[in-house]
Each structure stands twice: as C-alpha cells, then as structure tokens.
CSV table of C-alpha atoms in Angstrom, one decimal:
chain,number,residue,atom,x,y,z
L,1,MET,CA,-39.5,16.6,30.2
L,2,ILE,CA,-42.2,19.0,29.2
L,3,ALA,CA,-41.7,22.5,30.6
L,4,SER,CA,-44.3,23.8,33.1
L,5,PRO,CA,-47.1,25.7,31.2
L,6,ASP,CA,-47.6,29.4,31.4
L,7,THR,CA,-51.3,29.8,32.5
L,8,ARG,CA,-53.6,32.5,33.6
L,9,PHE,CA,-52.5,31.7,37.2
L,10,HIS,CA,-49.2,33.4,36.5
L,11,ASP,CA,-50.7,36.7,35.6
L,12,ALA,CA,-53.4,36.6,38.3
L,13,PHE,CA,-50.9,36.1,41.1
L,14,ALA,CA,-48.4,38.6,39.6
L,15,ALA,CA,-51.1,41.2,39.7
L,16,ARG,CA,-51.6,40.9,43.5
L,17,GLU,CA,-50.4,43.9,45.4
L,18,GLU,CA,-47.6,43.0,47.9
L,19,GLY,CA,-48.8,43.0,51.5
L,20,THR,CA,-52.4,42.3,50.8
L,21,PRO,CA,-54.3,39.3,52.2
L,22,PRO,CA,-54.3,36.2,50.0
L,23,GLY,CA,-56.5,36.1,46.9
L,24,LEU,CA,-59.7,34.0,47.4
L,25,ILE,CA,-60.3,30.8,45.4
L,26,PRO,CA,-63.9,29.6,45.9
L,27,TYR,CA,-64.7,25.9,45.3
L,28,PHE,CA,-67.9,25.2,43.5
L,29,THR,CA,-69.2,21.6,42.9
L,30,ALA,CA,-70.2,21.5,39.2
L,31,GLY,CA,-73.9,20.6,39.0
L,32,TYR,CA,-74.8,22.0,42.5
L,33,PRO,CA,-77.3,23.1,43.5
L,34,MET,CA,-78.8,22.8,40.0
L,35,LEU,CA,-77.3,21.1,37.0
L,36,GLU,CA,-76.8,24.5,35.2
L,37,SER,CA,-75.6,26.6,38.2
L,38,LEU,CA,-71.9,26.6,37.5
L,39,VAL,CA,-71.7,29.4,34.8
L,40,GLU,CA,-73.5,32.0,37.0
L,41,LEU,CA,-71.5,31.0,40.0
L,42,LEU,CA,-68.2,31.5,38.0
L,43,LEU,CA,-69.4,34.9,36.9
L,44,CYS,CA,-70.3,35.7,40.5
L,45,ALA,CA,-66.8,34.7,41.7
L,46,GLN,CA,-65.2,37.0,39.1
L,47,ARG,CA,-67.5,39.9,39.9
L,48,THR,CA,-66.7,39.7,43.6
L,49,GLY,CA,-63.0,39.9,43.0
L,50,CYS,CA,-61.9,36.3,43.5
L,51,ILE,CA,-58.4,35.5,42.1
L,52,ALA,CA,-59.4,32.1,40.6
L,53,VAL,CA,-61.9,29.3,41.0
L,54,GLU,CA,-61.7,25.6,41.8
L,55,VAL,CA,-64.4,23.6,40.1
L,56,GLY,CA,-65.1,20.3,41.7
L,57,ILE,CA,-66.1,17.4,39.4
L,58,PRO,CA,-68.5,15.2,41.4
L,59,PHE,CA,-67.3,11.6,41.9
L,60,SER,CA,-68.9,8.6,43.5
L,61,ASP,CA,-65.9,7.9,45.8
L,62,PRO,CA,-64.5,11.3,46.8
L,63,LEU,CA,-61.8,10.3,49.3
L,64,ALA,CA,-60.5,13.8,50.0
L,65,ASP,CA,-63.9,15.4,50.6
L,66,GLY,CA,-65.7,15.9,53.9
L,67,PRO,CA,-69.4,15.7,54.5
L,68,THR,CA,-70.5,18.9,52.8
L,69,ILE,CA,-68.7,18.4,49.5
L,70,GLN,CA,-69.6,14.7,49.5
L,71,ARG,CA,-73.3,15.8,49.9
L,72,THR,CA,-73.1,18.4,47.1
L,73,GLY,CA,-71.4,15.8,44.9
L,74,GLN,CA,-74.2,13.4,45.4
L,75,VAL,CA,-76.7,16.0,44.5
L,76,ALA,CA,-74.8,17.0,41.4
L,77,LEU,CA,-74.5,13.4,40.3
L,78,ARG,CA,-78.3,13.0,40.7
L,79,ASN,CA,-78.7,16.1,38.7
L,80,GLY,CA,-76.8,14.5,35.9
L,81,MET,CA,-73.4,16.1,36.1
L,82,THR,CA,-70.5,14.4,34.4
L,83,LEU,CA,-66.9,15.3,33.6
L,84,ALA,CA,-67.8,16.1,30.0
L,85,ALA,CA,-70.8,18.3,31.1
L,86,ALA,CA,-68.6,20.2,33.6
L,87,LEU,CA,-66.0,21.0,30.9
L,88,ALA,CA,-68.9,22.1,28.6
L,89,GLN,CA,-70.1,24.5,31.3
L,90,VAL,CA,-66.6,25.9,31.8
L,91,ALA,CA,-66.4,26.6,28.1
L,92,ASP,CA,-69.8,28.3,28.3
L,93,ALA,CA,-68.5,30.4,31.2
L,94,ARG,CA,-65.5,31.5,29.1
L,95,ALA,CA,-67.8,32.4,26.2
L,96,GLN,CA,-69.8,34.5,28.7
L,97,GLY,CA,-66.8,36.5,29.8
L,98,VAL,CA,-65.1,34.6,32.6
L,99,THR,CA,-61.4,35.4,32.4
L,100,ILE,CA,-60.0,34.5,35.8
L,101,PRO,CA,-58.0,31.2,36.2
L,102,LEU,CA,-60.0,28.0,36.5
L,103,ALA,CA,-58.8,24.7,38.0
L,104,VAL,CA,-60.8,21.5,37.9
L,105,MET,CA,-60.6,19.1,40.8
L,106,THR,CA,-61.3,15.5,39.9
L,107,TYR,CA,-60.1,12.0,40.7
L,108,VAL,CA,-57.9,9.8,38.7
L,109,ASN,CA,-60.6,7.2,37.7
L,110,PRO,CA,-62.7,9.7,35.7
L,111,VAL,CA,-59.6,11.0,34.0
L,112,LEU,CA,-58.5,7.4,33.0
L,113,SER,CA,-62.1,6.6,31.9
L,114,PHE,CA,-62.2,9.8,29.8
L,115,GLY,CA,-58.7,9.0,28.4
L,116,VAL,CA,-55.7,11.0,29.7
L,117,ASP,CA,-54.9,12.7,26.4
L,118,ASP,CA,-58.5,13.2,25.4
L,119,PHE,CA,-59.1,14.8,28.8
L,120,ALA,CA,-56.2,17.1,28.5
L,121,ARG,CA,-57.3,18.3,25.1
L,122,ALA,CA,-60.9,18.7,26.1
L,123,ALA,CA,-59.9,20.6,29.3
L,124,ALA,CA,-57.7,22.9,27.3
L,125,ALA,CA,-60.3,23.6,24.7
L,126,ALA,CA,-62.8,24.4,27.5
L,127,GLY,CA,-60.5,27.0,29.0
L,128,VAL,CA,-59.2,25.1,32.0
L,129,ASP,CA,-55.9,26.4,33.5
L,130,GLY,CA,-55.2,23.8,36.1
L,131,VAL,CA,-56.0,20.3,37.2
L,132,ILE,CA,-56.0,18.9,40.8
L,133,VAL,CA,-56.1,15.2,41.2
L,134,PRO,CA,-55.9,14.4,45.0
L,135,ASP,CA,-55.6,10.6,44.6
L,136,LEU,CA,-52.9,10.7,41.9
L,137,PRO,CA,-49.6,9.7,43.7
L,138,LEU,CA,-46.5,11.7,42.8
L,139,ASP,CA,-44.7,8.5,41.7
L,140,GLU,CA,-47.5,7.7,39.2
L,141,ALA,CA,-48.2,11.3,38.0
L,142,ALA,CA,-45.8,11.6,35.1
L,143,GLY,CA,-48.2,10.5,32.4
L,144,VAL,CA,-51.0,12.8,33.5
L,145,ARG,CA,-48.5,15.6,34.1
L,146,GLY,CA,-47.0,15.2,30.6
L,147,ALA,CA,-50.4,15.2,28.9
L,148,VAL,CA,-51.9,18.3,30.7
L,149,HIS,CA,-48.7,20.3,30.6
L,150,ALA,CA,-48.4,19.6,26.8
L,151,ALA,CA,-51.9,21.0,26.5
L,152,GLY,CA,-51.0,24.1,28.4
L,153,ILE,CA,-52.6,23.2,31.7
L,154,ALA,CA,-50.9,23.1,35.1
L,155,LEU,CA,-51.0,19.9,37.2
L,156,ILE,CA,-51.4,21.4,40.6
L,157,PRO,CA,-50.1,19.2,43.5
L,158,LEU,CA,-51.4,18.9,47.0
L,159,VAL,CA,-49.1,18.8,50.0
L,160,ALA,CA,-50.0,18.3,53.6
L,161,PRO,CA,-48.5,18.8,57.1
L,162,THR,CA,-47.7,15.1,57.0
L,163,THR,CA,-45.7,15.3,53.7
L,164,THR,CA,-42.1,14.4,54.5
L,165,PRO,CA,-39.4,16.9,53.7
L,166,ASP,CA,-37.9,14.8,50.9
L,167,ARG,CA,-41.3,14.2,49.3
L,168,LEU,CA,-42.2,17.9,49.7
L,169,ALA,CA,-39.1,18.9,47.8
L,170,ARG,CA,-39.9,16.4,45.0
L,171,VAL,CA,-43.5,17.6,44.7
L,172,CYS,CA,-42.4,21.3,44.6
L,173,SER,CA,-39.9,20.5,41.9
L,174,THR,CA,-42.6,19.3,39.5
L,175,ALA,CA,-45.4,21.7,40.5
L,176,ALA,CA,-47.1,24.1,38.2
L,177,GLY,CA,-49.7,26.9,38.6
L,178,PHE,CA,-49.5,27.0,42.4
L,179,VAL,CA,-48.9,24.6,45.3
L,180,TYR,CA,-52.1,23.6,47.1
L,181,CYS,CA,-51.3,23.3,50.8
L,182,VAL,CA,-53.7,21.2,52.8
L,183,GLY,CA,-54.2,23.0,56.1
L,184,VAL,CA,-55.4,20.0,58.1
L,185,THR,CA,-54.7,16.3,58.4
L,186,GLY,CA,-58.0,15.0,57.2
L,187,VAL,CA,-60.7,15.8,54.7
L,188,THR,CA,-62.3,19.0,53.7
L,189,GLY,CA,-64.6,20.9,56.1
L,190,ALA,CA,-64.7,24.3,57.9
L,191,ARG,CA,-62.5,24.7,61.0
L,192,ALA,CA,-62.4,27.5,63.6
L,193,THR,CA,-58.6,28.3,63.4
L,194,ILE,CA,-55.6,27.8,61.2
L,195,GLY,CA,-53.1,25.5,62.9
L,196,ASP,CA,-49.4,26.0,63.4
L,197,ASP,CA,-48.8,22.9,61.2
L,198,ALA,CA,-50.4,24.7,58.3
L,199,MET,CA,-48.3,27.8,58.8
L,200,ALA,CA,-45.1,25.7,59.0
L,201,LEU,CA,-46.1,23.9,55.8
L,202,LEU,CA,-46.6,27.2,53.9
L,203,ASP,CA,-43.2,28.4,55.1
L,204,ALA,CA,-41.5,25.1,54.0
L,205,VAL,CA,-43.1,25.4,50.5
L,206,HIS,CA,-41.9,29.0,50.2
L,207,ARG,CA,-38.3,27.8,50.8
L,208,LEU,CA,-38.6,25.2,48.0
L,209,THR,CA,-40.3,27.0,45.2
L,210,PRO,CA,-41.2,30.5,44.0
L,211,LEU,CA,-44.7,29.3,43.0
L,212,PRO,CA,-47.7,30.8,44.8
L,213,ARG,CA,-49.1,28.9,47.8
L,214,ALA,CA,-52.8,28.4,48.3
L,215,LEU,CA,-54.0,27.1,51.6
L,216,GLY,CA,-57.2,25.1,51.7
L,217,PHE,CA,-59.3,22.7,53.8
L,218,GLY,CA,-60.9,24.4,56.7
L,219,LEU,CA,-61.1,28.1,55.8
L,220,SER,CA,-64.3,29.9,56.2
L,221,THR,CA,-63.9,33.5,57.4
L,222,HIS,CA,-62.4,36.9,56.5
L,223,GLU,CA,-60.3,36.5,59.7
L,224,HIS,CA,-58.7,33.4,58.2
L,225,LEU,CA,-57.6,35.5,55.2
L,226,ARG,CA,-56.2,38.2,57.4
L,227,ALA,CA,-54.2,35.6,59.4
L,228,LEU,CA,-52.7,34.3,56.2
L,229,ARG,CA,-51.3,37.7,55.1
L,230,GLY,CA,-47.6,37.2,54.2
L,231,HIS,CA,-47.9,33.4,54.6
L,232,ALA,CA,-49.9,32.5,51.5
L,233,GLU,CA,-50.8,34.0,48.1
L,234,ALA,CA,-54.3,32.4,48.0
L,235,ALA,CA,-56.9,30.7,50.2
L,236,VAL,CA,-59.4,28.1,49.0
L,237,VAL,CA,-62.9,28.1,50.6
L,238,GLY,CA,-65.2,25.2,49.8
L,239,SER,CA,-67.4,23.6,52.5
L,240,ALA,CA,-68.5,26.9,54.2
L,241,LEU,CA,-69.4,28.4,50.8
L,242,LEU,CA,-71.3,25.4,49.7
L,243,ASP,CA,-73.3,25.4,53.0
L,244,ALA,CA,-74.2,29.1,52.3
L,245,ILE,CA,-75.3,28.3,48.8
L,246,GLY,CA,-77.4,25.4,50.0
L,247,VAL,CA,-79.5,27.4,52.3
L,248,ASP,CA,-81.6,28.7,49.4
L,249,ALA,CA,-80.8,26.7,46.2
L,250,ALA,CA,-83.2,28.9,44.2
L,251,HIS,CA,-81.1,31.9,45.0
L,252,ALA,CA,-77.6,30.2,45.0
L,253,VAL,CA,-75.8,33.0,43.2
L,254,ALA,CA,-77.1,35.7,45.7
L,255,GLY,CA,-76.0,33.4,48.6
L,256,ALA,CA,-72.6,32.9,47.0
L,257,GLU,CA,-72.1,36.6,46.4
L,258,ARG,CA,-73.0,37.5,50.0
L,259,PHE,CA,-70.6,34.9,51.4
L,260,LEU,CA,-67.7,35.8,49.1
L,261,ASN,CA,-68.1,39.6,49.7
L,262,ALA,CA,-68.1,38.9,53.5
L,263,MET,CA,-65.0,36.7,53.2
L,264,ILE,CA,-63.0,39.0,51.0
L,265,GLY,CA,-63.9,42.1,53.1
L,266,SER,CA,-63.3,45.7,52.2
L,267,GLU,CA,-59.5,45.3,52.1
L,268,THR,CA,-59.5,43.2,49.0
L,269,ALA,CA,-62.9,43.9,47.4
L,270,PRO,CA,-62.8,45.3,43.8
L,271,THR,CA,-63.2,49.1,43.6
L,272,GLY,CA,-64.6,49.4,40.1
C-alpha cells in the first residue's frame, strides 16, 4: 500500500492558529465565467487569505452538483473548458505565484478517459495537491488512489451524514489531505443554517482521524464560519460564490474578492 502523500495541505492546515474560525476553501468552476478566468481567480483567493482552493472540472453529468454549479459547468463547457485545459491553467497559476494548496474536483469518467496514470502525472506536473472524485465508490477507489498517491497527490474522500459508522471508519483510514464532510443530504447549493447532522458528522470524523475536516455544501456567510469554530478546520463555499461572480462576468475577480473578504471577515483576513 502506497503511503499517503505529504502535500501543501499539511503545511497550510498546520499554520492555522488554534481557536480561529476554519480556513476558507472557495470553489471555482474552471472556465467560468470566461475560459481564461481561473488563473486570476486563484490569485484572488490567495490574496484574500483563503487556505486552499477547490477547482471544479466541468462535466456533462455532474451528479453531486446543484443548479448553480451545473449552470456554471454548462457555461464552462460551452467556453471550451476540458480537463487538460484546466490542468494547464493550474500550471499557469503556479507559474504566476499561486502557492496555496489546490484540489481539483472531477468525476470518474473524465479520469478514466484521460487515463488514470496519465491523469495523475499531469495533475502532479501542473501543481495539483488533491483530487476529489464524488462518484468514485470507496470499494473501487484503490486504483485511482494508488496512482495519485504515487504522484504525490492526495485522494480526498467525501463523507455525508448518511455514511454508516463502519463505512466512515473505512473512508477515514484511507483518507489523505483532508476529509471533505458534506453538510447536507443532497446536492450543492447555499443553505441558511448548518444542521445538527453536519456537526455530528464533523465530530465523528475527528474521533476517527487526525486529518483536517472541511465542511462543504450549503455554506455562504461569515456566520457559518463562526459557527464552525472548533468543529472544522476548513469550510468550502461554492454556489454562493459563483452566484456572486456571475452578477458581472466582466468583473468576476472583483466580485469574487468582495465575496471572499466578506465571508472571511476581519477575524481571519490577512494583515500584511
């Protein structure tokens, strides 16, 4: 069995001050709102003090995604975005000074079409730290996990309030990077509050692994981050951020910066 890789996620989470709200992980759809938007959005995320970024690779059958991310994915596909193009833009962002951890979220069919080993090598060469594949079952993940771990990339698992205790223990035993905790039973999309089931899931994961926990699906406000203090090390925001970007596609970076600054708030905003 290949050991879990040591990625930028380790150092980023280790640098968090104890007792602070969770670090923010924005989700950007590669190719949205414009084909070439990603690099500037990644630089924006770093500039505003985000702990990492999740880069969504648009796919024609995005089963885990709610209406907003499905819509942005359709726009990105029409713009010409592909898995290879997204990796090229990640490499460009690294060349332009992006140093925070980057995870790509894709589906298993694009990975298989690309070739598992070729994908792992290309992602590593681009500077990817983690891969999230929501439709890759735990029982069928060994091949992908072995390839990406061998390339120095973490295969980041998703767990949900409906994950059984036995399966949760198995997932946590093979996790790397961080454990992505799905805060709702359903697809992505902003919600008003964080449910008790999400908090219980975060606590259960903490008992099973020392890896950081990131809560996603439904988060949209600074108050959500405050509520997660002491319960999660990171929070993922996607749909609400993409809605903010989509208000004025010509000024997407400015919209992203306003949203991220508001969500992070003064407690966690960079000081220098």
